[in-house]
PDB file of C-alpha atoms in Angstrom:
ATOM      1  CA  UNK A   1     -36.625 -22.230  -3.166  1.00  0.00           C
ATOM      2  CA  UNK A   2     -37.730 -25.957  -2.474  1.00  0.00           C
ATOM      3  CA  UNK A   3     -35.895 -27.845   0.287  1.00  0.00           C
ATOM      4  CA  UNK A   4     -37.207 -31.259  -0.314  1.00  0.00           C
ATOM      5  CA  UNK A   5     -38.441 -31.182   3.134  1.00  0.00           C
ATOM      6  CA  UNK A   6     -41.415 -33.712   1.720  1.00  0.00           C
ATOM      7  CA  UNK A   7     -39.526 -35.825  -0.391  1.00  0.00           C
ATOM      8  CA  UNK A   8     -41.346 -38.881  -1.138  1.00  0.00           C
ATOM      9  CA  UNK A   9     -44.231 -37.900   1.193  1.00  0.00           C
ATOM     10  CA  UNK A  10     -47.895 -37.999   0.454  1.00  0.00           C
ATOM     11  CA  UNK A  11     -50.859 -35.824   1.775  1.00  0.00           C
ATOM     12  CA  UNK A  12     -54.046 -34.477   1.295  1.00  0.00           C
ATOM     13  CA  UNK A  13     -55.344 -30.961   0.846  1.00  0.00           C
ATOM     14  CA  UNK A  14     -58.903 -30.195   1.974  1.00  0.00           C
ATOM     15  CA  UNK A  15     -60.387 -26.635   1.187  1.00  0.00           C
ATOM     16  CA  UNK A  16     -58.310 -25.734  -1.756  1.00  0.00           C
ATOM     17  CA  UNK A  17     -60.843 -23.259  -4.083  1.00  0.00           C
ATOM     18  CA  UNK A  18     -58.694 -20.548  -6.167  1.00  0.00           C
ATOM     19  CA  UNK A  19     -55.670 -18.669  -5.920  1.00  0.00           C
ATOM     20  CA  UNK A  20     -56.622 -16.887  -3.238  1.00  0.00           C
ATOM     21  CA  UNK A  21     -57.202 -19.906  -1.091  1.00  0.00           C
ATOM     22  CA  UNK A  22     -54.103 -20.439   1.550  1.00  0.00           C
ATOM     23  CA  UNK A  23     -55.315 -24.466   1.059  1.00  0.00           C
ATOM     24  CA  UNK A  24     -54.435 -23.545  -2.453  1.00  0.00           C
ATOM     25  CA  UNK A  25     -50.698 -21.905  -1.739  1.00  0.00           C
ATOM     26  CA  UNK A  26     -50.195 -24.994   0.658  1.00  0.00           C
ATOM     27  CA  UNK A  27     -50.772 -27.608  -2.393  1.00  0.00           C
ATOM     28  CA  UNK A  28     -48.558 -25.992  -4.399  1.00  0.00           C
ATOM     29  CA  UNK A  29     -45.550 -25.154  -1.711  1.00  0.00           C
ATOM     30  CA  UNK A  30     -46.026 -29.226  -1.173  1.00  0.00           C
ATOM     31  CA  UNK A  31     -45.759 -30.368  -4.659  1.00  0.00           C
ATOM     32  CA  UNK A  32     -42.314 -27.682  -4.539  1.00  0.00           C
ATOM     33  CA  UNK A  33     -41.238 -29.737  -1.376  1.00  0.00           C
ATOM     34  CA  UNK A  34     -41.518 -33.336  -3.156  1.00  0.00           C
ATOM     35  CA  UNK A  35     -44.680 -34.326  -2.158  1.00  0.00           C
ATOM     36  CA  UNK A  36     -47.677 -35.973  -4.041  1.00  0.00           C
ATOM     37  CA  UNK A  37     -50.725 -34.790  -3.275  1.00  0.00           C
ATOM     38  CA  UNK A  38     -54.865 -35.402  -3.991  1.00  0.00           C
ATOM     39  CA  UNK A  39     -57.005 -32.381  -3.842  1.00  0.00           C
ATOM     40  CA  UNK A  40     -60.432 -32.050  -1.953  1.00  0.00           C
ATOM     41  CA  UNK A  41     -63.071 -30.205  -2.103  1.00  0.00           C
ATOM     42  CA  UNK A  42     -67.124 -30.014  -2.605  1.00  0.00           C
ATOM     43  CA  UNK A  43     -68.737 -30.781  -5.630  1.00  0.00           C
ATOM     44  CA  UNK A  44     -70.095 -27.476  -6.514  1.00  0.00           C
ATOM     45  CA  UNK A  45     -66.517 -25.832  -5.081  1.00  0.00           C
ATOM     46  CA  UNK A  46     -64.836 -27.995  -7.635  1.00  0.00           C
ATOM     47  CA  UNK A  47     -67.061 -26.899 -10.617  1.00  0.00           C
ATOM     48  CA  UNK A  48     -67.328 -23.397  -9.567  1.00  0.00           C
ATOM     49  CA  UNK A  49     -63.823 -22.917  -8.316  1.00  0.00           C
ATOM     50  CA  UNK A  50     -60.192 -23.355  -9.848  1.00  0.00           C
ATOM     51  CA  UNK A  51     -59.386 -26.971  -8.666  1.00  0.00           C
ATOM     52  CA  UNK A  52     -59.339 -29.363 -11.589  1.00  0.00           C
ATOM     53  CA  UNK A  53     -56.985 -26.531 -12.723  1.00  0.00           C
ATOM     54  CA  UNK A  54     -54.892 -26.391 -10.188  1.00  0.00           C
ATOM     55  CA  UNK A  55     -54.870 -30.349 -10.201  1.00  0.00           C
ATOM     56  CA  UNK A  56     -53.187 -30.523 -13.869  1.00  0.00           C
ATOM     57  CA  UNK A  57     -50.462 -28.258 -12.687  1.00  0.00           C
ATOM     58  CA  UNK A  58     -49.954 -30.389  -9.919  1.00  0.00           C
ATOM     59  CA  UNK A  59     -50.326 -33.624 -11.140  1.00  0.00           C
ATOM     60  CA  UNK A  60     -52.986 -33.882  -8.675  1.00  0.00           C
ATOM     61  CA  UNK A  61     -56.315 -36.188  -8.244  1.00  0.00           C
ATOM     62  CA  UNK A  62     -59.081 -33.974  -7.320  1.00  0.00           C
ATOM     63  CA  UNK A  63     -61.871 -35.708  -5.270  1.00  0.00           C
ATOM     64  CA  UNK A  64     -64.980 -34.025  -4.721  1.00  0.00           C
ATOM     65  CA  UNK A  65     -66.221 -34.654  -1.508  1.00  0.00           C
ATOM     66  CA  UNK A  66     -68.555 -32.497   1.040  1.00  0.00           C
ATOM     67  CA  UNK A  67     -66.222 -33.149   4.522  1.00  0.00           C
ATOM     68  CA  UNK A  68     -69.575 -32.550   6.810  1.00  0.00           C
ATOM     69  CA  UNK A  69     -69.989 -36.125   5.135  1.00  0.00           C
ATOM     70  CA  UNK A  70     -68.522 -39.149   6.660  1.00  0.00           C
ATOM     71  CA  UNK A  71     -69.519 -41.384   3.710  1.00  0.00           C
ATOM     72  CA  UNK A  72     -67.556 -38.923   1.498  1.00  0.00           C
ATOM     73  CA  UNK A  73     -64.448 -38.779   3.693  1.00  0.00           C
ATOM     74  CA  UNK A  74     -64.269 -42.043   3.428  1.00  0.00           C
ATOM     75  CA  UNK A  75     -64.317 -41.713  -0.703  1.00  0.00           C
ATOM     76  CA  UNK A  76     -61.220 -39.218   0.022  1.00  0.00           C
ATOM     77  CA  UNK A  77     -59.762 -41.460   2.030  1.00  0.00           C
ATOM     78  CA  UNK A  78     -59.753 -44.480   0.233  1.00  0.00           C
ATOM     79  CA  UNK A  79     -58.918 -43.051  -2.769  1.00  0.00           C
ATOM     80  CA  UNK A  80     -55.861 -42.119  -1.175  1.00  0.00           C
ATOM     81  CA  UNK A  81     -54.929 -44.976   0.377  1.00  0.00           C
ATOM     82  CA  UNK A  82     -55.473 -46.904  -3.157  1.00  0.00           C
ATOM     83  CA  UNK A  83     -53.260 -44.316  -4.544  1.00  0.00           C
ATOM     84  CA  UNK A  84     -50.677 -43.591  -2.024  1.00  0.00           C
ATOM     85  CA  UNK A  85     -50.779 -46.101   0.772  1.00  0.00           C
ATOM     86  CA  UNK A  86     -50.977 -44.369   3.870  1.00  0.00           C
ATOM     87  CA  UNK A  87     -50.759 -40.648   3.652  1.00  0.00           C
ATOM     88  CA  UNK A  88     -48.306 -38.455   5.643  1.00  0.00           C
ATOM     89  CA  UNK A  89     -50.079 -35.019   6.264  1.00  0.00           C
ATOM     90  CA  UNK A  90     -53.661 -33.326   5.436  1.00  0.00           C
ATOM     91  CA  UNK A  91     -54.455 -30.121   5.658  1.00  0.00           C
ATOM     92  CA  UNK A  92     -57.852 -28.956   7.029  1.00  0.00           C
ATOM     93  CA  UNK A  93     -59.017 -25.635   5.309  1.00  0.00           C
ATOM     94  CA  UNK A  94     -62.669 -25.083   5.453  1.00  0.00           C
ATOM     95  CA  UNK A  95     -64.940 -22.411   6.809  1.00  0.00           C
ATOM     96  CA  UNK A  96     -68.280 -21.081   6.538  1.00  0.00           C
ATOM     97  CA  UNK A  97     -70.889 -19.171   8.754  1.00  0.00           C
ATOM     98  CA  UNK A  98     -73.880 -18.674   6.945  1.00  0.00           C
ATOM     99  CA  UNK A  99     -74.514 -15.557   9.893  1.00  0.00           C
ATOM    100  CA  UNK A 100     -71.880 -13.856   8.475  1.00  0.00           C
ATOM    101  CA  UNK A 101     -72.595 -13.966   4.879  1.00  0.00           C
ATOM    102  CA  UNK A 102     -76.285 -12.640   6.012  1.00  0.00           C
ATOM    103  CA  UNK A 103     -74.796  -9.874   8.102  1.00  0.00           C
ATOM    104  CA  UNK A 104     -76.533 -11.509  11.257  1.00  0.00           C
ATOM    105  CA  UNK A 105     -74.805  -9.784  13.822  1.00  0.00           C
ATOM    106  CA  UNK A 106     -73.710 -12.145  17.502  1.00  0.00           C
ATOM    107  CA  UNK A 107     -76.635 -11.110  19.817  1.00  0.00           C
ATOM    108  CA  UNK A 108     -79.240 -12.344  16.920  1.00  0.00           C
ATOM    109  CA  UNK A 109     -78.163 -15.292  15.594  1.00  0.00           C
ATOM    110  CA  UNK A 110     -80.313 -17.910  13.156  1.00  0.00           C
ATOM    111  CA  UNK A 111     -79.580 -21.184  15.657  1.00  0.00           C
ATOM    112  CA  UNK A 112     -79.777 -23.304  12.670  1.00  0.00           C
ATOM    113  CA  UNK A 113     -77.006 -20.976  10.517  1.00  0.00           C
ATOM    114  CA  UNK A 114     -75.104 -21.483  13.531  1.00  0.00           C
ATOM    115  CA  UNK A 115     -75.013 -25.715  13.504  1.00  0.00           C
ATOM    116  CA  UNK A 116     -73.790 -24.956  10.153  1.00  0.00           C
ATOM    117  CA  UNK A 117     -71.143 -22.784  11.063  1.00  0.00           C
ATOM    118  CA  UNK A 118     -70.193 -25.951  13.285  1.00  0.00           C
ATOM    119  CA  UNK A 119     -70.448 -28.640  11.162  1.00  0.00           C
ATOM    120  CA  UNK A 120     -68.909 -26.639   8.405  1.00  0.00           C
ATOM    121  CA  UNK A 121     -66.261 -24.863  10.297  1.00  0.00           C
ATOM    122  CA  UNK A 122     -65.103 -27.238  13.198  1.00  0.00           C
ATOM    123  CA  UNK A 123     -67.085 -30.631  13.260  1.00  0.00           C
ATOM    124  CA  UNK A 124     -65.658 -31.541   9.812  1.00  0.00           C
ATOM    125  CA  UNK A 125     -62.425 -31.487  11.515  1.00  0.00           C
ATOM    126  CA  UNK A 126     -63.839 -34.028  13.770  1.00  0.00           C
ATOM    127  CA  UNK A 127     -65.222 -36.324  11.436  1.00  0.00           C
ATOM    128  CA  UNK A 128     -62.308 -36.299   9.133  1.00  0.00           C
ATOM    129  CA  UNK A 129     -60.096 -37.145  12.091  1.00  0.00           C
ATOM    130  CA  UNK A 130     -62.018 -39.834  12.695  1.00  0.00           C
ATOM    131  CA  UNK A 131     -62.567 -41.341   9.177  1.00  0.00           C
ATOM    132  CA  UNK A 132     -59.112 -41.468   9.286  1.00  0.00           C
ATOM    133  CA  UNK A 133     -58.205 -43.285  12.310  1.00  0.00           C
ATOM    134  CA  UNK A 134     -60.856 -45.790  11.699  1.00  0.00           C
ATOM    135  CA  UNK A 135     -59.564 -46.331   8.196  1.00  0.00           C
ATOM    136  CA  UNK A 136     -55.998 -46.496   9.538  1.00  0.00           C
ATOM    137  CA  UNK A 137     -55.107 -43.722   6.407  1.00  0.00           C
ATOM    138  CA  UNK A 138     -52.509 -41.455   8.305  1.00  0.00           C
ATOM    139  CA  UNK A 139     -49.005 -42.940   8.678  1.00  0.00           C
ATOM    140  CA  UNK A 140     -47.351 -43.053  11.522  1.00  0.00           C
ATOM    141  CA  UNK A 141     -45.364 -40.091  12.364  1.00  0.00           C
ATOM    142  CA  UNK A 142     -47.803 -38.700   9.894  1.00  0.00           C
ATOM    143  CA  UNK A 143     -49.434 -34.608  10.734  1.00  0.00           C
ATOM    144  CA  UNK A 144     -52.907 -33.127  10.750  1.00  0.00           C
ATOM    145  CA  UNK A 145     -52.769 -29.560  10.484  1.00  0.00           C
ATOM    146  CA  UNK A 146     -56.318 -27.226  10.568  1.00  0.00           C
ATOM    147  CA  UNK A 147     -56.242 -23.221  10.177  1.00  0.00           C
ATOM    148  CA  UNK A 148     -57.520 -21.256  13.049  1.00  0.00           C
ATOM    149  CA  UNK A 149     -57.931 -17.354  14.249  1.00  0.00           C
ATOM    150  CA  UNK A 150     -56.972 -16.148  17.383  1.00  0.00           C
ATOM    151  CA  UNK A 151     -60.661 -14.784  17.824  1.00  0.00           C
ATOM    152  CA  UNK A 152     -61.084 -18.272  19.290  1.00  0.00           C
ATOM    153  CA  UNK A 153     -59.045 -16.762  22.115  1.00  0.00           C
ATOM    154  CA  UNK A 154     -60.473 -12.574  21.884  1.00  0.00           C
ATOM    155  CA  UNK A 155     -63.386 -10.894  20.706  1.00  0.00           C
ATOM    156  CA  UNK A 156     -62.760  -9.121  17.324  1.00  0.00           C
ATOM    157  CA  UNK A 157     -66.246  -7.585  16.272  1.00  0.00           C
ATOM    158  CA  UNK A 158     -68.039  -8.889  12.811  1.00  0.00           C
ATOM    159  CA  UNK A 159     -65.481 -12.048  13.303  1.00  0.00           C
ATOM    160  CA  UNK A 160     -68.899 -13.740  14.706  1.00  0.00           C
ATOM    161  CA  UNK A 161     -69.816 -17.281  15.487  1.00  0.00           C
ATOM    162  CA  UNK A 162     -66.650 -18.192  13.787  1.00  0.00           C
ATOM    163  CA  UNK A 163     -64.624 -17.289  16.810  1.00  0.00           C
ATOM    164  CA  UNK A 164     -66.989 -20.404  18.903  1.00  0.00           C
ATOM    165  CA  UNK A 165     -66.197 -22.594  15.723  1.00  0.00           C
ATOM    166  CA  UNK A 166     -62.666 -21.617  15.797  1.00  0.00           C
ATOM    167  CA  UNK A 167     -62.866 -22.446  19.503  1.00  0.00           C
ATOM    168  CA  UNK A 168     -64.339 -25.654  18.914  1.00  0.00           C
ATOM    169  CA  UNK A 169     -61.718 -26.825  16.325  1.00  0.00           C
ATOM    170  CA  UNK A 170     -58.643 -25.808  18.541  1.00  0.00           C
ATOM    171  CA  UNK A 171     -60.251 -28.170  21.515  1.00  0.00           C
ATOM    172  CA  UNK A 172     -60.920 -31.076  18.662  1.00  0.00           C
ATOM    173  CA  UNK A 173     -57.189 -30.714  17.516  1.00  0.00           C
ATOM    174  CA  UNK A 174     -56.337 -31.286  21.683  1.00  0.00           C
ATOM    175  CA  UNK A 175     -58.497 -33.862  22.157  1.00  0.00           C
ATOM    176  CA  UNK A 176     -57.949 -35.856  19.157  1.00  0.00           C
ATOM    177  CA  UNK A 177     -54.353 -35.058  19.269  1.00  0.00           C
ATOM    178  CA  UNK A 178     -53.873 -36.955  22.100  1.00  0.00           C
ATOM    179  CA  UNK A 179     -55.691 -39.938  21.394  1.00  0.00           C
ATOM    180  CA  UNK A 180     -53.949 -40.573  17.690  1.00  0.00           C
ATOM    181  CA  UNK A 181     -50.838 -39.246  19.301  1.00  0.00           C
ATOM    182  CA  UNK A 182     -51.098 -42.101  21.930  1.00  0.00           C
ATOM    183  CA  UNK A 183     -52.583 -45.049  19.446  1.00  0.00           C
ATOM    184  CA  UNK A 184     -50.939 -43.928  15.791  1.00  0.00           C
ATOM    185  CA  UNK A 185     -48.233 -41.286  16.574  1.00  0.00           C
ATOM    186  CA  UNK A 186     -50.312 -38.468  14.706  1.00  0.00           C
ATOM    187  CA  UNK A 187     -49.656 -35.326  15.532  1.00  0.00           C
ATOM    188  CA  UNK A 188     -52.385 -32.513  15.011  1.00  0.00           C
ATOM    189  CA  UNK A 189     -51.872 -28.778  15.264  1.00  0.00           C
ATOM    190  CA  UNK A 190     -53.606 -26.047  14.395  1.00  0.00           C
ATOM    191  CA  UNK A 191     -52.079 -22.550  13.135  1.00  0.00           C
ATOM    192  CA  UNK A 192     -53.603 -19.613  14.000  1.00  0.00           C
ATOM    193  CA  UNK A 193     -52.795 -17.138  10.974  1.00  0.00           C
ATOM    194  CA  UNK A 194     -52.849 -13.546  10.501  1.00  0.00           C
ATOM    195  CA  UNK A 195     -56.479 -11.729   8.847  1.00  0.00           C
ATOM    196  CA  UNK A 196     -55.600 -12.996   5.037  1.00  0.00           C
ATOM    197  CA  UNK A 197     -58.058 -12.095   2.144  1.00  0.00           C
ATOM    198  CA  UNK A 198     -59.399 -15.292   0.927  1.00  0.00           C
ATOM    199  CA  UNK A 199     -63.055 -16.004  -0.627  1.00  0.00           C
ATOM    200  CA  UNK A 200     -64.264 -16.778   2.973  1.00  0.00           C
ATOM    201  CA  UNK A 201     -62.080 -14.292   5.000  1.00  0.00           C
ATOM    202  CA  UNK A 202     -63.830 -11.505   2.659  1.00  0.00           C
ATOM    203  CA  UNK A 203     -67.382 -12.217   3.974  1.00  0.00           C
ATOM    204  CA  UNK A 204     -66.108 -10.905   7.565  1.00  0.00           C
ATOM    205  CA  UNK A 205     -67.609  -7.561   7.878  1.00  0.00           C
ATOM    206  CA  UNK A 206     -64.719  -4.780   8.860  1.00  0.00           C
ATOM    207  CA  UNK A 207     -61.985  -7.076   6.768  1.00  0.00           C
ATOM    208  CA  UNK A 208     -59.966  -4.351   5.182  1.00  0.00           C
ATOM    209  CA  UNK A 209     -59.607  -2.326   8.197  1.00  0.00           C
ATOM    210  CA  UNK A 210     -58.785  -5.494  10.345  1.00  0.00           C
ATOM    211  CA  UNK A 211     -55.864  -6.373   7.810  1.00  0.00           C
ATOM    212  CA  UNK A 212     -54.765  -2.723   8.368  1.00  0.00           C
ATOM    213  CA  UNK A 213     -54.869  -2.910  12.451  1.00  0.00           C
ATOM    214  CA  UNK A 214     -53.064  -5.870  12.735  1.00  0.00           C
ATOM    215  CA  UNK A 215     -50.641  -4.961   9.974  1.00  0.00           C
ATOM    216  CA  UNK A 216     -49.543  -1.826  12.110  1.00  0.00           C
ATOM    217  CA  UNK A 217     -49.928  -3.793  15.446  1.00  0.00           C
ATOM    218  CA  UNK A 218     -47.864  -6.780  14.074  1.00  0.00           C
ATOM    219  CA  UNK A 219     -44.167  -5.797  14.318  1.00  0.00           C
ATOM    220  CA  UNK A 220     -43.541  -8.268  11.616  1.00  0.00           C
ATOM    221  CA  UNK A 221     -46.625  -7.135   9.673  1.00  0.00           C
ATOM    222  CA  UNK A 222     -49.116  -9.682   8.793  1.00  0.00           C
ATOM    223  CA  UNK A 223     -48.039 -12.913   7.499  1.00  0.00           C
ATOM    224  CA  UNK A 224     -49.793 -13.690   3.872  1.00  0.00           C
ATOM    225  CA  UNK A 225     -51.041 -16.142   2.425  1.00  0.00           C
ATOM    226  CA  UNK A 226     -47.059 -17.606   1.076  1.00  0.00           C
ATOM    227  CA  UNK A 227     -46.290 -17.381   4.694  1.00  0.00           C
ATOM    228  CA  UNK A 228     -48.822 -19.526   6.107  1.00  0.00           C
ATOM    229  CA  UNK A 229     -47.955 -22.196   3.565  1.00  0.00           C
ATOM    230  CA  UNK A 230     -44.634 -22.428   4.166  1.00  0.00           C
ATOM    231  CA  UNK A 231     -45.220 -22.552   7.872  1.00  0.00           C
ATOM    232  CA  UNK A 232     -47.372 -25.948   7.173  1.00  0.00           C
ATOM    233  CA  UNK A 233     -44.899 -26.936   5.131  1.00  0.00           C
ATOM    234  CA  UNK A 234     -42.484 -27.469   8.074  1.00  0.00           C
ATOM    235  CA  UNK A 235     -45.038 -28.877  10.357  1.00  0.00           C
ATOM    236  CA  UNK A 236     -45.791 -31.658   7.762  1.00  0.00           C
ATOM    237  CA  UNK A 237     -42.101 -32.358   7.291  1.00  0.00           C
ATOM    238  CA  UNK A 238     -39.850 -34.613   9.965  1.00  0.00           C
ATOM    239  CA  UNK A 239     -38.489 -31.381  11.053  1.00  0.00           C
ATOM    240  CA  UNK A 240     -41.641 -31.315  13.990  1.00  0.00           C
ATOM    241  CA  UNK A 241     -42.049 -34.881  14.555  1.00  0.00           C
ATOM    242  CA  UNK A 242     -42.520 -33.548  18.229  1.00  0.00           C
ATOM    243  CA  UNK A 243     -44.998 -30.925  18.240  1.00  0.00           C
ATOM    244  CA  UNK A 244     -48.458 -32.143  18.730  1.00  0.00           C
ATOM    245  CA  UNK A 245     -51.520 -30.722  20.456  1.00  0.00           C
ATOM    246  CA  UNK A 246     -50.617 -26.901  19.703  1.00  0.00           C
ATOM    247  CA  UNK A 247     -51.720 -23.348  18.549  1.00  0.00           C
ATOM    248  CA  UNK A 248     -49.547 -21.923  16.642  1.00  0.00           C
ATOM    249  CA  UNK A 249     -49.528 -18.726  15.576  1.00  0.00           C
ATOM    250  CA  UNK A 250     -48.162 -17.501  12.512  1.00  0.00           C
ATOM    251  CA  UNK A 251     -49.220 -13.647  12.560  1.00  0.00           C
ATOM    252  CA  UNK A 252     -46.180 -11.340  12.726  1.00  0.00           C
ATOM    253  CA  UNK A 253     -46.371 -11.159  16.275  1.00  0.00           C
ATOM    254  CA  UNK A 254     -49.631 -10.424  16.473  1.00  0.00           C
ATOM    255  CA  UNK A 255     -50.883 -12.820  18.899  1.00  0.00           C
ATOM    256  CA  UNK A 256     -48.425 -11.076  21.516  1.00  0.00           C
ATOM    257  CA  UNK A 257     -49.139  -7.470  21.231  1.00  0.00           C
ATOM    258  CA  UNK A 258     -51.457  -5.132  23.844  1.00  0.00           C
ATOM    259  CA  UNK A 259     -50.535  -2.091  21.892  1.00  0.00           C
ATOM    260  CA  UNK A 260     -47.676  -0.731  19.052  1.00  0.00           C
ATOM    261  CA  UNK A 261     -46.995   2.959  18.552  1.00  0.00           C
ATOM    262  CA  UNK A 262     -48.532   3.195  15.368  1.00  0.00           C
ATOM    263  CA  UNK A 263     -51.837   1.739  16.652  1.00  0.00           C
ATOM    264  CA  UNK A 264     -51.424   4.400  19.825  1.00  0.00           C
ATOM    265  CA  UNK A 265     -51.082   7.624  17.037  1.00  0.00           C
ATOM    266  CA  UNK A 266     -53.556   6.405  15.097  1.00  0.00           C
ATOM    267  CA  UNK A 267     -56.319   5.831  18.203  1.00  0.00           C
ATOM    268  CA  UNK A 268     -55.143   9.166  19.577  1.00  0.00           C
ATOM    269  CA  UNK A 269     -55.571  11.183  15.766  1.00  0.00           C
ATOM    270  CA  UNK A 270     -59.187   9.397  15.866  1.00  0.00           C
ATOM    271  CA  UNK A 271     -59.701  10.438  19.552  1.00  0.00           C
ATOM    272  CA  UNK A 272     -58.655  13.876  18.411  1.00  0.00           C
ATOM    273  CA  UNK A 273     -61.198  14.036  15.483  1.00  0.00           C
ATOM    274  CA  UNK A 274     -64.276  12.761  17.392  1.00  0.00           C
ATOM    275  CA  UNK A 275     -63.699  15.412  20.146  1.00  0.00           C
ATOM    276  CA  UNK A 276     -63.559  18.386  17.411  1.00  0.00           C
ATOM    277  CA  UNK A 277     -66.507  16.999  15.962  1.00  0.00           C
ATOM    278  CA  UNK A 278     -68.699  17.369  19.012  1.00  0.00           C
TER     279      UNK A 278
END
């Protein structure tokens, strides 16, 4: 059901790869909601992926561009502001830690995988912020939304040096929240969603079992990829003109529990087994 909550509005949608993609569920729920959109990703995402795809159905532009890049934001940027004007919202989707995919586990990390995982994972955020500002491409009123974990905030095991980048985007979205709050009345947030399966989320070792402990921790149950996109919907519309600077999190509850009764039976059935095994 569309609301026209983005009538007339125009944004950008970084990270968007194949159907799986929550970047990819946000385009769409945007284009529903009245909005016109261009479509980012890199090069060899867009020729591997689903994107020029998607981009027909959507009467999108897709513009490759690597956002580690600044002379490639600025493509992005331009392209939009040639096309659109200004731009109201944009959507930062992108991870990567190339310690995962290798199965390097926290206590031996490759130091140079890790600047990766930063530049990849949280710097981009950065350094699209500030392509835009200097570029003067985000309207005012306009919203910068980036998806986060709440392993930035506690340790959930094979989750890895994502939780630091994680970390590192929240404090970005704080920092740079205030400053184009204060000079351009851009708001940033982040939302912190539940475990989803998405090309990148599968690479985290333990994934299916996560998606079943915070499914029975979650009195809600974990919120999927639909739910995540309609969540950014609202913080892109007028409907949050006020909420800047935040985590949000959009996990069933998740983010709240210490312990659910299913989660109790099911430690206490394990408990049970180990002992009888001994």
């Amino acid at each position: 059901m569309s609301y026209n909550l983005l009538a007339g509005k125009k944004g950008i949608i970084f990270g968007a790869l194949n159907e799986q993609s929550i970047a990819w569920r946000v385009a769409k729920r945007a284009v529903e909601e009245g909005a016109e959109i261009i479509l980012t990703n890199t090069a060899v995402a867009v020729r591997m992926g689903q994107l020029n795809e998607l981009g027909k159905k959507l009467n999108a532009q897709v513009v490759p561009a690597d956002a580690t890049k600044e002379d490639e934001l600025e493509v992005v940027f331009q392209e939009a502001i040639k096309s659109f004007g200004k731009v109201d919202f944009v959507l930062h989707s992108i991870g990567m830690s190339p310690n995962v995919r290798k199965g390097r586990s926290y206590d031996d990390l490759d130091y140079k995988m890790l600047q990766t995982t930063f530049d990849i994972s949280a710097v981009s955020f950065h350094k699209m912020l500030q392509v835009a500002k200097k570029l003067d491409a985000i309207a005012e009123g306009g919203s910068v939304v980036a998806l986060t974990y709440v392993a930035a905030q506690r340790t959930f095991v094979g989750y890895n040096d994502m939780a630091d980048a994680k970390s590192l985007l929240e404090s970005i979205a704080r920092s740079f929240g205030y400053i184009y709050g204060r000079d351009k009345g851009v708001r940033i947030n982040t939302v912190s969603q539940s475990p989803t399966v998405t090309t990148a989320g599968s690479g985290v070792k333990g994934m299916s079992d996560l998606l079943d402990f915070a499914e029975d921790l979650s009195p809600l149950g974990n919120a999927d990829a639909n739910d995540c996109a309609d969540y950014c919907i609202t913080l892109f519309s007028d409907l949050t003109r006020k909420v800047t600077m935040q985590n949000l999190f959009n996990d069933g509850g998740f983010s709240s529990m210490g312990m659910s009764a299913a989660a109790i039976e099911a430690f206490a059935e394990g408990r049970a087994n180990r002992q009888e095994q001994k």
